[in-house]
Amino acid sequence: RALVMRSRKDYGAAEQALAAALRLNPNLVVSHLNLGVIYSDQGKLDAAIAEDLQALKLDPNFAVAHDNYGSHLRKQRKFAEAKAELDRALSLDRNYAVAHESLGELYRDTGREAEAIAAFQEALRLDPRLVTAKRELEKLTTAQAASAVVPQK
């Protein structure tokens, strides 16, 4: 239910639904992660990270939680910490396409274009439906191709 509310950008209702679920059972790892994503959507990165950390406390070996945490750290421009979390996500699940996509975003944000391209390609190899990876890969390869074109005299 909360995810439907999120898709409608009804963040208040989504927060209320997840908070209610967590009051009934504070050990719902995925509810903490979903609440973190909703906070992140609203730019509340500190609150998002608090939910990520709660999820990781409950399940330290959950790749999705490490990916979410790393992505939120990246948005705060804490790149070294973000990279460590994304690496941890991938060490737990090498085939987690979203973590490869997140790593591509981190590489993009830090000017490591070749590594970003490789990460986005791997994400799409694992899951061709990833919209962000498709879009970012297209942007990077288009920019790369444009810079390779030398104007003729």
CSV table of C-alpha atoms in Angstrom, one decimal:
chain,number,residue,atom,x,y,z
A,1,ARG,CA,0.0,0.0,0.0
A,2,ALA,CA,2.8,2.4,0.9
A,3,LEU,CA,4.5,1.9,-2.4
A,4,VAL,CA,1.3,2.8,-4.3
A,5,MET,CA,1.1,6.0,-2.2
A,6,ARG,CA,4.7,6.7,-3.0
A,7,SER,CA,4.1,6.3,-6.7
A,8,ARG,CA,1.4,8.9,-6.4
A,9,LYS,CA,3.8,11.1,-4.4
A,10,ASP,CA,1.5,10.9,-1.4
A,11,TYR,CA,4.4,10.8,0.9
A,12,GLY,CA,2.5,11.7,4.0
A,13,ALA,CA,0.2,8.8,3.7
A,14,ALA,CA,3.0,6.4,2.7
A,15,GLU,CA,5.0,7.5,5.8
A,16,GLN,CA,1.9,6.9,8.0
A,17,ALA,CA,1.3,3.5,6.6
A,18,LEU,CA,4.9,2.4,7.1
A,19,ALA,CA,5.1,3.9,10.6
A,20,ALA,CA,1.9,2.0,11.5
A,21,ALA,CA,3.4,-1.2,10.2
A,22,LEU,CA,6.6,-0.5,12.2
A,23,ARG,CA,4.7,0.2,15.4
A,24,LEU,CA,3.1,-3.3,15.0
A,25,ASN,CA,6.5,-4.9,14.2
A,26,PRO,CA,9.6,-2.8,14.5
A,27,ASN,CA,11.7,-5.6,13.0
A,28,LEU,CA,10.3,-5.3,9.4
A,29,VAL,CA,13.5,-4.7,7.5
A,30,VAL,CA,11.8,-3.9,4.2
A,31,SER,CA,9.5,-1.4,5.9
A,32,HIS,CA,12.5,0.5,7.2
A,33,LEU,CA,14.0,0.5,3.8
A,34,ASN,CA,10.8,1.7,2.1
A,35,LEU,CA,10.5,4.4,4.6
A,36,GLY,CA,14.1,5.4,3.9
A,37,VAL,CA,13.3,5.6,0.2
A,38,ILE,CA,10.3,7.8,0.8
A,39,TYR,CA,12.4,10.1,3.0
A,40,SER,CA,15.0,10.2,0.3
A,41,ASP,CA,12.4,11.1,-2.4
A,42,GLN,CA,11.6,14.1,-0.2
A,43,GLY,CA,15.3,15.1,0.2
A,44,LYS,CA,15.3,14.0,3.9
A,45,LEU,CA,18.6,12.1,3.6
A,46,ASP,CA,19.5,12.0,7.3
A,47,ALA,CA,16.1,10.4,8.0
A,48,ALA,CA,16.6,8.0,5.1
A,49,ILE,CA,20.0,7.0,6.4
A,50,ALA,CA,18.6,6.4,9.9
A,51,GLU,CA,16.1,4.0,8.4
A,52,ASP,CA,18.9,2.3,6.4
A,53,LEU,CA,21.0,1.9,9.5
A,54,GLN,CA,18.0,0.4,11.4
A,55,ALA,CA,17.5,-2.1,8.5
A,56,LEU,CA,21.2,-3.0,8.6
A,57,LYS,CA,21.0,-3.5,12.4
A,58,LEU,CA,18.2,-5.9,11.9
A,59,ASP,CA,19.8,-7.7,8.9
A,60,PRO,CA,23.5,-6.8,8.3
A,61,ASN,CA,23.8,-9.2,5.3
A,62,PHE,CA,20.9,-7.8,3.2
A,63,ALA,CA,22.4,-6.5,0.0
A,64,VAL,CA,19.4,-4.2,-0.7
A,65,ALA,CA,20.0,-2.4,2.6
A,66,HIS,CA,23.6,-1.8,1.8
A,67,ASP,CA,22.7,-0.5,-1.7
A,68,ASN,CA,20.1,1.9,-0.2
A,69,TYR,CA,22.5,3.1,2.4
A,70,GLY,CA,25.3,3.6,-0.2
A,71,SER,CA,22.9,5.4,-2.6
A,72,HIS,CA,21.8,7.8,0.2
A,73,LEU,CA,25.5,8.4,1.2
A,74,ARG,CA,26.2,9.2,-2.5
A,75,LYS,CA,23.5,11.8,-2.5
A,76,GLN,CA,25.2,13.4,0.5
A,77,ARG,CA,28.4,13.3,-1.6
A,78,LYS,CA,30.1,10.9,0.9
A,79,PHE,CA,31.6,9.0,-1.9
A,80,ALA,CA,34.2,6.9,-0.1
A,81,GLU,CA,31.6,5.6,2.4
A,82,ALA,CA,29.0,5.1,-0.4
A,83,LYS,CA,31.5,3.1,-2.4
A,84,ALA,CA,32.2,0.8,0.6
A,85,GLU,CA,28.5,0.2,1.1
A,86,LEU,CA,27.9,-0.5,-2.6
A,87,ASP,CA,30.9,-2.9,-2.6
A,88,ARG,CA,29.4,-4.6,0.4
A,89,ALA,CA,26.1,-5.0,-1.4
A,90,LEU,CA,27.8,-6.6,-4.4
A,91,SER,CA,29.9,-8.9,-2.2
A,92,LEU,CA,26.6,-10.2,-0.7
A,93,ASP,CA,24.9,-10.5,-4.1
A,94,ARG,CA,27.1,-10.1,-7.2
A,95,ASN,CA,24.0,-10.4,-9.4
A,96,TYR,CA,22.1,-7.5,-7.8
A,97,ALA,CA,21.6,-5.3,-10.8
A,98,VAL,CA,20.4,-2.3,-8.9
A,99,ALA,CA,23.7,-2.2,-6.9
A,100,HIS,CA,25.6,-2.1,-10.2
A,101,GLU,CA,23.4,0.7,-11.3
A,102,SER,CA,24.0,2.6,-8.0
A,103,LEU,CA,27.8,2.0,-8.5
A,104,GLY,CA,27.4,3.5,-12.0
A,105,GLU,CA,25.8,6.6,-10.5
A,106,LEU,CA,28.6,6.9,-8.0
A,107,TYR,CA,31.3,6.6,-10.7
A,108,ARG,CA,29.4,9.1,-12.8
A,109,ASP,CA,29.2,11.6,-10.0
A,110,THR,CA,33.0,11.2,-9.3
A,111,GLY,CA,34.0,11.7,-13.0
A,112,ARG,CA,35.0,8.1,-13.5
A,113,GLU,CA,33.1,7.7,-16.8
A,114,ALA,CA,34.6,4.5,-18.1
A,115,GLU,CA,33.8,2.7,-14.9
A,116,ALA,CA,30.4,4.2,-14.8
A,117,ILE,CA,29.7,2.9,-18.3
A,118,ALA,CA,31.0,-0.6,-17.3
A,119,ALA,CA,28.8,-0.6,-14.2
A,120,PHE,CA,25.7,0.5,-16.1
A,121,GLN,CA,26.4,-2.1,-18.8
A,122,GLU,CA,26.6,-4.8,-16.1
A,123,ALA,CA,23.4,-3.6,-14.5
A,124,LEU,CA,21.6,-3.8,-17.8
A,125,ARG,CA,23.1,-7.2,-18.6
A,126,LEU,CA,21.6,-8.5,-15.3
A,127,ASP,CA,18.3,-6.6,-15.7
A,128,PRO,CA,17.6,-4.9,-19.0
A,129,ARG,CA,14.5,-3.1,-17.5
A,130,LEU,CA,16.6,-0.7,-15.4
A,131,VAL,CA,15.5,2.8,-16.6
A,132,THR,CA,18.2,4.8,-14.8
A,133,ALA,CA,21.0,2.6,-16.1
A,134,LYS,CA,19.6,2.9,-19.7
A,135,ARG,CA,19.3,6.6,-19.5
A,136,GLU,CA,22.7,7.2,-17.9
A,137,LEU,CA,24.5,4.8,-20.2
A,138,GLU,CA,23.0,6.6,-23.2
A,139,LYS,CA,24.1,10.0,-21.8
A,140,LEU,CA,27.6,8.8,-21.1
A,141,THR,CA,28.1,7.0,-24.4
A,142,THR,CA,26.6,9.9,-26.4
A,143,ALA,CA,28.9,12.4,-24.6
A,144,GLN,CA,31.9,10.1,-25.1
A,145,ALA,CA,31.1,9.8,-28.9
A,146,ALA,CA,30.7,13.5,-29.2
A,147,SER,CA,34.0,14.2,-27.6
A,148,ALA,CA,35.7,11.7,-29.9
A,149,VAL,CA,34.5,13.6,-33.0
A,150,VAL,CA,37.2,16.0,-34.1
A,151,PRO,CA,36.0,18.9,-36.2
A,152,GLN,CA,37.6,19.0,-39.7
A,153,LYS,CA,39.4,22.1,-40.9
